[in-house]
Short mmCIF file of C-alpha atoms and ligand atoms in Angstrom, two decimals:
data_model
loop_
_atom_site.label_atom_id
_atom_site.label_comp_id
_atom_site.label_asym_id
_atom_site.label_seq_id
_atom_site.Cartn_x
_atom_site.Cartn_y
_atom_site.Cartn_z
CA UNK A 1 -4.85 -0.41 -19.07
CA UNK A 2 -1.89 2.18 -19.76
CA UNK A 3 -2.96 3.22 -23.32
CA UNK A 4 -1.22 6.73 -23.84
CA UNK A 5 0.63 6.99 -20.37
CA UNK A 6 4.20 7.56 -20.55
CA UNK A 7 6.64 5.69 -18.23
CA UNK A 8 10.40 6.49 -17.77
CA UNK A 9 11.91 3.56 -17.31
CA UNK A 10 15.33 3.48 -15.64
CA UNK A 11 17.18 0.68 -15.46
CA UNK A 12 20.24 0.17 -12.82
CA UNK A 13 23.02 -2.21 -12.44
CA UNK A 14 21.86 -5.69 -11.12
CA UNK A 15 20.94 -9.07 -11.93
CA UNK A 16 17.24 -8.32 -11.90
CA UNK A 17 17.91 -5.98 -14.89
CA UNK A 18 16.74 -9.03 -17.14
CA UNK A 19 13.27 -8.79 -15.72
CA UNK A 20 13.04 -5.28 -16.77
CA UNK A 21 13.32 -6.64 -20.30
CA UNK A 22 9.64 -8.19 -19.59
CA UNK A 23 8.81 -5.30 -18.42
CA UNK A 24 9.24 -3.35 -20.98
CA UNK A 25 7.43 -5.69 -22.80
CA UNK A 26 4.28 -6.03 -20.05
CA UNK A 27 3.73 -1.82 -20.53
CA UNK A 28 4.16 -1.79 -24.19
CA UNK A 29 1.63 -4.43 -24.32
CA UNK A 30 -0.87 -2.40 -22.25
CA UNK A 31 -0.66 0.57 -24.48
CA UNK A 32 2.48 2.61 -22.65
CA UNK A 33 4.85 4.24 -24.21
CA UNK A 34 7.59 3.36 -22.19
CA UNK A 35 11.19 5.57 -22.66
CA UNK A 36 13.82 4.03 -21.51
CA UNK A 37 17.28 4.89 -19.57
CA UNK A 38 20.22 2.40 -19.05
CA UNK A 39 22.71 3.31 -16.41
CA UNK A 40 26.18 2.49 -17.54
CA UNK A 41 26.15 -0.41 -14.71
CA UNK A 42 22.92 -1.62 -16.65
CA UNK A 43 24.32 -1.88 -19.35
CA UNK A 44 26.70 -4.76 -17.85
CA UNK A 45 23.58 -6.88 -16.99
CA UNK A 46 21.54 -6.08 -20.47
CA UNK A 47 22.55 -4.93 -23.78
CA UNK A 48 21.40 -1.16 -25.10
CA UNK A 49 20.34 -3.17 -28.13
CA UNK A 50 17.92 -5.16 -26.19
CA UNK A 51 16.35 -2.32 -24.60
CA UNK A 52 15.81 -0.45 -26.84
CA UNK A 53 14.16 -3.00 -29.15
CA UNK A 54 11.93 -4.04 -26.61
CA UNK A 55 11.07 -0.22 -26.32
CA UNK A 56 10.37 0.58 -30.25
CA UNK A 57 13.19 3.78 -29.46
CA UNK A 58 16.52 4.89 -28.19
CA UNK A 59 17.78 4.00 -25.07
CA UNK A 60 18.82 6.92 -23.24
CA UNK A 61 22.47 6.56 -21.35
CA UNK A 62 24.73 9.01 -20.88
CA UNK A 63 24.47 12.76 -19.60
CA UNK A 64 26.66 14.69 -21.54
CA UNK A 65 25.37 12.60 -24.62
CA UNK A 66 25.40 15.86 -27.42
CA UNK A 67 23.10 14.63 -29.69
CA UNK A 68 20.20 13.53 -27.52
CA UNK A 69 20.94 16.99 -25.70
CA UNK A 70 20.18 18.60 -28.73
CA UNK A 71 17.10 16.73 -29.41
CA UNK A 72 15.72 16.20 -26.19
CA UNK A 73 17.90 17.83 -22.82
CA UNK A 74 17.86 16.08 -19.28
CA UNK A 75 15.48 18.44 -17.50
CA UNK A 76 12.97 17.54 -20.14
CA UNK A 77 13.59 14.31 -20.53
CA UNK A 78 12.97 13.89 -16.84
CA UNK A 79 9.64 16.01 -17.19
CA UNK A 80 7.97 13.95 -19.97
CA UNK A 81 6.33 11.16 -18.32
CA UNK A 82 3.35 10.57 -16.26
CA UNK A 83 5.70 8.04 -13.92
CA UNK A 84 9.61 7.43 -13.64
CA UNK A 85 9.98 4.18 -12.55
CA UNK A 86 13.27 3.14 -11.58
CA UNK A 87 13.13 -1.06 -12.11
CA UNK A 88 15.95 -2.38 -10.87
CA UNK A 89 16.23 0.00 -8.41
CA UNK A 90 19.99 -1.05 -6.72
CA UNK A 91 21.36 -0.26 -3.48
CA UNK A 92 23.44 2.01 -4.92
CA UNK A 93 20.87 4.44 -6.97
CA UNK A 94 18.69 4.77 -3.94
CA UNK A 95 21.68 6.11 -1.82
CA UNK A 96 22.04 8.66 -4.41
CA UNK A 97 18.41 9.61 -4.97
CA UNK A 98 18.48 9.82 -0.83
CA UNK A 99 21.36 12.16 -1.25
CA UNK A 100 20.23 14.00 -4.18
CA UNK A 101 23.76 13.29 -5.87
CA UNK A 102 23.22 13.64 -9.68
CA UNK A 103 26.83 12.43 -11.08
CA UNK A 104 25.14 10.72 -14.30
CA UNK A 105 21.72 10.54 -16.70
CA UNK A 106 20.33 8.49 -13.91
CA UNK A 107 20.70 10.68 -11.04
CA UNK A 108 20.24 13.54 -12.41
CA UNK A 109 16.75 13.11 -14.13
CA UNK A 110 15.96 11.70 -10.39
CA UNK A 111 17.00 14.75 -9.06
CA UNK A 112 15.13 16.89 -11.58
CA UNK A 113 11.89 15.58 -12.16
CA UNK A 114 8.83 16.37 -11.05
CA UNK A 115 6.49 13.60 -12.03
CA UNK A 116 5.82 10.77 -9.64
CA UNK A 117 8.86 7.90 -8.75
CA UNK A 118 8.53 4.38 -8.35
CA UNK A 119 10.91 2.05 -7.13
CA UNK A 120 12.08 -1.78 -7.60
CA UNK A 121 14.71 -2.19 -4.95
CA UNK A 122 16.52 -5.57 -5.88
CA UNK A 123 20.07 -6.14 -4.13
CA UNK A 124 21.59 -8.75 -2.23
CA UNK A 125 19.67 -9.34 1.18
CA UNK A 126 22.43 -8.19 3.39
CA UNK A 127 22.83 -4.91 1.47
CA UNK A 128 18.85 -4.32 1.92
CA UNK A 129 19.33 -4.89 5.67
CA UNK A 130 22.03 -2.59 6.16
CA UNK A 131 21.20 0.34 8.35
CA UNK A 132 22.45 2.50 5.36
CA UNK A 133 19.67 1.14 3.17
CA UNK A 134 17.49 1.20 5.52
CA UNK A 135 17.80 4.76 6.62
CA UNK A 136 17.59 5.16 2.52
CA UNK A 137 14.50 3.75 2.04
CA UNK A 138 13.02 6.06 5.39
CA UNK A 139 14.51 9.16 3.58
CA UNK A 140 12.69 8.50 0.29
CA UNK A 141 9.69 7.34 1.45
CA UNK A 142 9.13 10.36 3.33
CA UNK A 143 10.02 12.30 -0.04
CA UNK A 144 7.20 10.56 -1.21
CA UNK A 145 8.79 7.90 -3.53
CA UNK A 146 6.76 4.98 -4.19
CA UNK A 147 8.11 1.37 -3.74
CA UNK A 148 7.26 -2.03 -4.97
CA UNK A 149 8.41 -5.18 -3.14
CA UNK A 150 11.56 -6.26 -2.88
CA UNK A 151 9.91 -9.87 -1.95
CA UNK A 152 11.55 -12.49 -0.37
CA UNK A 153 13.10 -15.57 -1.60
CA UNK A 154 16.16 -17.01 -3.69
CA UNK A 155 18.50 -14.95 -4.67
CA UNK A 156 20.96 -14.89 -7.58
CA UNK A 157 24.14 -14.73 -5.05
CA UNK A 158 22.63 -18.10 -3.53
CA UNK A 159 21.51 -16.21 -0.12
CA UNK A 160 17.48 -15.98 0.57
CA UNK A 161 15.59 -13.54 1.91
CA UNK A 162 14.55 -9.81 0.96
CA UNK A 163 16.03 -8.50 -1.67
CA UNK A 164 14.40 -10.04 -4.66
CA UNK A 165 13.11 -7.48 -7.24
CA UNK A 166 9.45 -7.28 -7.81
CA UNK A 167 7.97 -9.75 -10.81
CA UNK A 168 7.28 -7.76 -14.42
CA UNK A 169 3.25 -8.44 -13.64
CA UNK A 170 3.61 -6.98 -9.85
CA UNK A 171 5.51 -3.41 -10.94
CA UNK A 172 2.48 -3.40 -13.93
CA UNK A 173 0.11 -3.72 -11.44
CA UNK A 174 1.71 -0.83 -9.42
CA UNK A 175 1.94 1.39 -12.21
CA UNK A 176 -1.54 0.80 -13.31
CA UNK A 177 -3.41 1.71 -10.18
CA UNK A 178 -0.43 4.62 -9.30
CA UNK A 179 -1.78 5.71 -13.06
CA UNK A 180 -5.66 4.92 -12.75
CA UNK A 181 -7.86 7.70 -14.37
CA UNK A 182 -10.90 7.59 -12.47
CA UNK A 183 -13.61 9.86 -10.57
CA UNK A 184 -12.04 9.48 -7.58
CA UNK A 185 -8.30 11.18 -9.18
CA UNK A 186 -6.81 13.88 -6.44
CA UNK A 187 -8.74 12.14 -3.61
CA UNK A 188 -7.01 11.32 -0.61
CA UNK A 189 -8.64 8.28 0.92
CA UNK A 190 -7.66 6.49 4.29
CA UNK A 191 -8.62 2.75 4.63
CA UNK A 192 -7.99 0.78 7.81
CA UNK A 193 -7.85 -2.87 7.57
CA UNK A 194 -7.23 -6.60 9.07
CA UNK A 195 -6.86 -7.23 12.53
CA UNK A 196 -4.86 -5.73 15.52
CA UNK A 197 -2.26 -7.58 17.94
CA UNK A 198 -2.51 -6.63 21.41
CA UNK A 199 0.75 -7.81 23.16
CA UNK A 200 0.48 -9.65 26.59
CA UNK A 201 4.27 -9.84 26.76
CA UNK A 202 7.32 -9.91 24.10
CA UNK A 203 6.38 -12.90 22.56
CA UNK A 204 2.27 -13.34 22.91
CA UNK A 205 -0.67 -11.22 22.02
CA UNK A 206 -4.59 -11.02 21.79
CA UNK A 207 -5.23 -11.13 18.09
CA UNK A 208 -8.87 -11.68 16.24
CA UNK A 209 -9.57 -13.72 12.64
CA UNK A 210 -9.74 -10.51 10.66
CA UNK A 211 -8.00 -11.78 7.06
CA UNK A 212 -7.93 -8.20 5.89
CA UNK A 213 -10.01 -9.28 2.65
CA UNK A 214 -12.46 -6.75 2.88
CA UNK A 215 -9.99 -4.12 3.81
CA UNK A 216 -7.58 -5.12 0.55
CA UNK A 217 -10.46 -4.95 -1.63
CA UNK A 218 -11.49 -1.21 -0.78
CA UNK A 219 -8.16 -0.36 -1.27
CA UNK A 220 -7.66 -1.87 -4.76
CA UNK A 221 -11.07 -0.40 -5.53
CA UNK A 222 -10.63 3.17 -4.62
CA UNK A 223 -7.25 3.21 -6.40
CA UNK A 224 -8.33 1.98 -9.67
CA UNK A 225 -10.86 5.18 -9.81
CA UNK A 226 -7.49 7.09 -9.21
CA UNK A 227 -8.00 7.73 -5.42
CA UNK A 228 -4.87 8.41 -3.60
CA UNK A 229 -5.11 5.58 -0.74
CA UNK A 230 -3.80 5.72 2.74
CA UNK A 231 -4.03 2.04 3.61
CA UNK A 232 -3.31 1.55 7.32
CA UNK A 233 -2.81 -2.26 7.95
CA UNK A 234 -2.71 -4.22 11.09
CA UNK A 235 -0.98 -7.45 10.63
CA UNK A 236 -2.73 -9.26 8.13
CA UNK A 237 -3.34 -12.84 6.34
CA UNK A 238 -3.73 -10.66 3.19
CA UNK A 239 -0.90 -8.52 1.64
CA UNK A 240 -2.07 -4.93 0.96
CA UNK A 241 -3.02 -4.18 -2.85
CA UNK A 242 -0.36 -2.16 -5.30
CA UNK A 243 -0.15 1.37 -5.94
CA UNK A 244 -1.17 2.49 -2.24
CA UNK A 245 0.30 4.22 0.38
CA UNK A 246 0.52 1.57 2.86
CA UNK A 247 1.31 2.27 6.52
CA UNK A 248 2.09 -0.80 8.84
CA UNK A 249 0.72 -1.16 12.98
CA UNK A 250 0.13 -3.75 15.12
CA UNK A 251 -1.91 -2.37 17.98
CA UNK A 252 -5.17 -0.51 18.21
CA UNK A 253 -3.08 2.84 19.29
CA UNK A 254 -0.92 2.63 16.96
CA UNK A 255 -3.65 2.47 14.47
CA UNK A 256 -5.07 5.76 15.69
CA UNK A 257 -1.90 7.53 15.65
CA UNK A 258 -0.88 6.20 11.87
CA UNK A 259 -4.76 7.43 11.28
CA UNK A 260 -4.36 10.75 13.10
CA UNK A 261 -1.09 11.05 11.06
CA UNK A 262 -2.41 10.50 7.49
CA UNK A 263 -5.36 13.08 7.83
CA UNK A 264 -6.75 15.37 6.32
CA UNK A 265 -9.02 12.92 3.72
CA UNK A 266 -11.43 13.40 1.52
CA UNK A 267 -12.85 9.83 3.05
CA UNK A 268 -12.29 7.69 5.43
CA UNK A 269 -13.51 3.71 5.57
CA UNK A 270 -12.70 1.70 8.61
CA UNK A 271 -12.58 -1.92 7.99
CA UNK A 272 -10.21 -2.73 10.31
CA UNK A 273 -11.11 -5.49 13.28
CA UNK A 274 -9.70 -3.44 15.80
CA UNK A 275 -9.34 -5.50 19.46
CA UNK A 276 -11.51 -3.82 22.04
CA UNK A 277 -9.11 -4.27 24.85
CA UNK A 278 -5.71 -4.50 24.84
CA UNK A 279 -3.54 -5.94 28.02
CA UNK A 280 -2.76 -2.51 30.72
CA UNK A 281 -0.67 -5.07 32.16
CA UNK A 282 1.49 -6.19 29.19
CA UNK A 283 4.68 -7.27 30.44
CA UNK A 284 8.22 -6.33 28.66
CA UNK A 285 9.41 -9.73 29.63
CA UNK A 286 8.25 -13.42 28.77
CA UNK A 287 5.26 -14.54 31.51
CA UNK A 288 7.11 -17.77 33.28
CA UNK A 289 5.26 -20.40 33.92
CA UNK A 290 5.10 -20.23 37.71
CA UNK A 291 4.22 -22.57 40.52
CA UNK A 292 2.40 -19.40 42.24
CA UNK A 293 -0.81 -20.06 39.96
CA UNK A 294 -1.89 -18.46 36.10
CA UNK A 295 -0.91 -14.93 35.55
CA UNK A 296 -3.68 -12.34 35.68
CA UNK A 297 -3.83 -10.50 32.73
CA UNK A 298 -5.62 -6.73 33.13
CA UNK A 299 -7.64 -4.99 30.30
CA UNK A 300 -8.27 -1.30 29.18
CA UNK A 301 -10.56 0.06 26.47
CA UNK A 302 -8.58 0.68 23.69
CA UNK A 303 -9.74 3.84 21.55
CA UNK A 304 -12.38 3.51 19.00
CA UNK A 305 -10.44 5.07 16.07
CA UNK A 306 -14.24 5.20 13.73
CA UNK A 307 -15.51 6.89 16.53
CA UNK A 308 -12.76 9.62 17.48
CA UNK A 309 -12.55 10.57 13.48
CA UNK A 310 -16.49 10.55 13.37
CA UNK A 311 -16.74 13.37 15.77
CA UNK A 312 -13.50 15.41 15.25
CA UNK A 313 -14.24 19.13 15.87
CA UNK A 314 -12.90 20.26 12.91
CA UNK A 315 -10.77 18.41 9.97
CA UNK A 316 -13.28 15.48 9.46
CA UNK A 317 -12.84 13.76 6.43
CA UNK A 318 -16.18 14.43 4.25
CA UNK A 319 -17.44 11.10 4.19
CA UNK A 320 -16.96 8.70 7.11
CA UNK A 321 -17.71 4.89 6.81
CA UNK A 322 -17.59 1.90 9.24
CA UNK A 323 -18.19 -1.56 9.35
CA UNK A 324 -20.70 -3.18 12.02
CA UNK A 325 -20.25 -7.00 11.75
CA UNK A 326 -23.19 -8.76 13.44
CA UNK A 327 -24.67 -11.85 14.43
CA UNK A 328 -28.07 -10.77 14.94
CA UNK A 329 -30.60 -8.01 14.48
CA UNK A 330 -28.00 -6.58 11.68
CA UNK A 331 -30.00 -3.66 10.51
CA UNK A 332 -30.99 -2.67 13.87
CA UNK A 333 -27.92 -3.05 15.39
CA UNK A 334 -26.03 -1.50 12.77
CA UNK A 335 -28.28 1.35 12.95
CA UNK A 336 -27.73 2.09 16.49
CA UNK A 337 -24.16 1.99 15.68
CA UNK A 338 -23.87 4.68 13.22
CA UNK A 339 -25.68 6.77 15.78
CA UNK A 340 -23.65 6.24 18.59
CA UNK A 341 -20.26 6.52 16.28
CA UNK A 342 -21.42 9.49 14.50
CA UNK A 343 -19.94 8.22 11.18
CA UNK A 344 -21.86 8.89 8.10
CA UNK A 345 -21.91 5.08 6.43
CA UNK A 346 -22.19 1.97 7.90
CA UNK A 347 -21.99 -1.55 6.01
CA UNK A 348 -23.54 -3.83 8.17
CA UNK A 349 -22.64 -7.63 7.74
CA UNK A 350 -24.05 -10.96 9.23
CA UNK A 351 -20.78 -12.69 10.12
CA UNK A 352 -22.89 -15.63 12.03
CA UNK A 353 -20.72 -19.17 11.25
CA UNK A 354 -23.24 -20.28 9.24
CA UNK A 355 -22.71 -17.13 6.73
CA UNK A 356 -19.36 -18.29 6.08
CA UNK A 357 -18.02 -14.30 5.56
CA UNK A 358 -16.15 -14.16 8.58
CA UNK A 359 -12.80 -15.29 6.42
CA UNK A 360 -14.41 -16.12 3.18
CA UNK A 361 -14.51 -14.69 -0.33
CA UNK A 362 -18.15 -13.16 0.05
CA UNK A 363 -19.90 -10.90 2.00
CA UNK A 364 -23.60 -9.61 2.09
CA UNK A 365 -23.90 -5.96 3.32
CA UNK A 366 -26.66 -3.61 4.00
CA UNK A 367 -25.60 -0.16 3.69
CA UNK A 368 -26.79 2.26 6.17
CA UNK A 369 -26.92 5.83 5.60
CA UNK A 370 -29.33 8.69 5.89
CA UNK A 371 -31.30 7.18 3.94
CA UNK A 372 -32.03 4.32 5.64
CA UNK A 373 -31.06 0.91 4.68
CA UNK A 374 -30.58 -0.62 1.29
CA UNK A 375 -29.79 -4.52 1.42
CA UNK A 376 -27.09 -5.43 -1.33
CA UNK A 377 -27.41 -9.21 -2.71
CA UNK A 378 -24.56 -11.30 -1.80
CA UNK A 379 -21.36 -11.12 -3.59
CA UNK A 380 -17.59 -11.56 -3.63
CA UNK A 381 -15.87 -9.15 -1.12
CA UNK A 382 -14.22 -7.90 -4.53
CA UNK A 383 -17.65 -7.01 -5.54
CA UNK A 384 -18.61 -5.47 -2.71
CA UNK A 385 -15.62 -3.26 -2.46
CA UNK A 386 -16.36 -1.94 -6.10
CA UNK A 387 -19.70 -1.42 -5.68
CA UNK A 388 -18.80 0.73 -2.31
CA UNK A 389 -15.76 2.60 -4.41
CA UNK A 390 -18.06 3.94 -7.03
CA UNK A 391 -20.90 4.89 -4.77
CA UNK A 392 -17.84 6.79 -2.67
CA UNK A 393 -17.08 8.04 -5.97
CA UNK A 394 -20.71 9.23 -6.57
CA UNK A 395 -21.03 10.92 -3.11
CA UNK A 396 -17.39 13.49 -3.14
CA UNK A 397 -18.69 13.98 -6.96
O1 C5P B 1 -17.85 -1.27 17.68
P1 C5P B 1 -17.55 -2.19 16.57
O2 C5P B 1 -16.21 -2.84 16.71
O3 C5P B 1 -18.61 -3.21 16.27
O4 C5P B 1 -17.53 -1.24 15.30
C1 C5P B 1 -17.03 -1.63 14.10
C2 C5P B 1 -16.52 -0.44 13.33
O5 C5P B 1 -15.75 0.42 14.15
C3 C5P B 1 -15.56 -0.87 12.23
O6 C5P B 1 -15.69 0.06 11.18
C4 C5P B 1 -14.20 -0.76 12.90
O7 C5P B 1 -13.17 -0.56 11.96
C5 C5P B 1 -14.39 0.45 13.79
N1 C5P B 1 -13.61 0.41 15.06
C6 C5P B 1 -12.58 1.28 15.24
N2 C5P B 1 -11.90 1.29 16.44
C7 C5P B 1 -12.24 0.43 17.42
C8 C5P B 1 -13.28 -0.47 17.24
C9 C5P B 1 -13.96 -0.47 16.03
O8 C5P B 1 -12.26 2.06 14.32
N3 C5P B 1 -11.55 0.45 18.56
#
């Protein structure tokens, strides 16, 4: 729910504008109060009239606009919500927000605002591959903008791929857990999650069935009670929830350098399937098939990123959390774990074939702690990742 948040909605010059109409529509319905801003390329995709019926007020358009100066001036108009969102945001408005250009209403309330920015790229798939826009998109994301999609697909130029703005439901979504109100509101929380590829050459690598489920879950969790979520992601089946900070690896040390990276945390939870190994002798060109027998493939330990963050000397997150997924013995095993990772938590899960977890909507934990263990009935990994979320809550209190 949005009830009495306040979004700044601006809306640039594309195609996708239309779907910023439903938008509108979407927040209102969820109790926002949504202000909006029409750039004068906007305006050639949807009419002011529209907008600002769909809104219940004004639009907002041009800079030097006397009236709404007198009523309400830029640098407070750019100060008075608890999100700008910028929905569709086009090629062209992210160059200038990368810039910090401010030449109209747009730019300039970009440029002067200090509330949190999310963004809807939507542009032709070409112009979101350009090196420009990419370099862009580095820029603000390392101002700390937030982004939603662009996804992939049809396009209104009749080309396919990236470039597609976000759908009205996924940008709600977005906003609602960038916006959650919840115990966990100012802290920083680092989730790993799904699997790890290991590369044996350019075009193989040692992977493991991790979905990233349980991983997803957390993350959704902890940002509906308002956590700020670092969500480190190998490659995985399932695409990472809205509203976090998601950071993208593929191998187990680049995992611990993205972790290394995102610290300090109030928490840390490491649901990632990390691969043990990974191949010393990886080649940087394709393995031929060879009439001189298989290739031999060496191995070395790859880091145990739980462990490493368990026992840093100083700058540990607060609360430390792994998973242990077992066949057998769970609690026991799981117990020895903690110990010999030093982390604080550990949800231990039976991921035997028979279970059916190991890829599947459910999971049955026992959570180990200091307090021994305390079996948890089975339930949807949803569930689980909840239940875990508000006991995390509970414990930075
Ligand atoms: O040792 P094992 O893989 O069973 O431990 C599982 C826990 O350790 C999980 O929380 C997993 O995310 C974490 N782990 C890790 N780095 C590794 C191996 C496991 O962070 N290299």
């Amino acid at each position: 729910m949005l009830a009495g948040k306040h979004i700044l909605l601006i809306i640039g010059g594309g195609i996708a504008a239309f779907k910023s109409l439903d938008l509108i529509r979407r927040l209102r319905e969820r109790g926002a109060e949504v202000t909006p801003v029409l750039t004068a390329a906007g305006s050639e995709f949807v009419t002011p009239l529209s907008v600002s019926a769909l809104a219940g007020k004004p639009v907002f358009q041009a800079l030097f606009d006397l009236n709404d100066e007198a009523e309400m001036g830029h640098i407070q108009l750019s100060r008075v919500a608890d999100l700008v969102v910028v929905a569709p945001a086009t090629a062209d408005l992210m160059a200038k927000m990368a810039q910090g250009l401010a030449n109209d209403l747009a730019s300039t309330l970009l440029l002067a605002t200090d509330t949190p920015v999310l963004i809807a790229p939507a542009m032709n798939v070409r112009m979101w591959q350009h090196p420009a826009t990419q370099r862009n998109i580095e820029t603000l994301m390392a101002d700390g903008i937030g982004m939603v999609g662009p996804n992939a697909g049809d396009m209104a130029c009749g080309e396919f791929g990236p470039g597609r703005m976000a759908e009205p439901l996924e940008i709600v979504a977005n906003i609602e857990a960038r916006l959650a109100d919840g115990p966990l509101r100012g802290k920083r929380i680092l989730v790993t999650s799904g699997p790890t590829h290991e590369p044996i050459d350019p075009v193989r690598y040692i992977a493991n069935r991790s979905s990233g489920a349980q991983g997803a879950a957390l993350g959704r969790a902890l940002a509906a009670l308002g956590a700020h979520v670092v969500f480190v992601t190998g490659p995985a089946d399932v695409p990472p929830p809205e509203g976090v900070e998601v950071i993208r690896v593929q191998t187990a040390l680049q995992m611990l350098e993205a972790v290394q990276g995102a610290l300090p945390a109030d928490a840390a939870i490491f649901a990632a399937a990390v691969a043990d190994w990974r191949v010393s002798s990886a080649s940087d060109r394709k393995l031929k098939k060879s009439k001189d027998g298989l290739p031999e493939l060496s191995f070395a330990e790859n880091p145990d990123i739980l462990k490493t963050v368990s026992r840093m000397p100083e700058g540990r997150p607060g609360l430390v959390i792994g998973f242990a997924a077992e066949t057998n013995d769970v609690v026991d095993n799981a117990t020895a774990k903690r110990a010999r990772k030093g982390c604080d938590w550990i949800l231990a899960n039976d991921v035997s074939p028979e279970t059916g977890i190991m890829g599947g909507d459910e999971n049955a934990v026992t959570l180990i702690s200091d307090a021994g263990a305390e079996v948890w009935q089975r339930m949807g990994k949803d569930a689980v990742a909840r239940k875990l979320a508000a006991r995390i809550a509970q414990a930075l209190g």
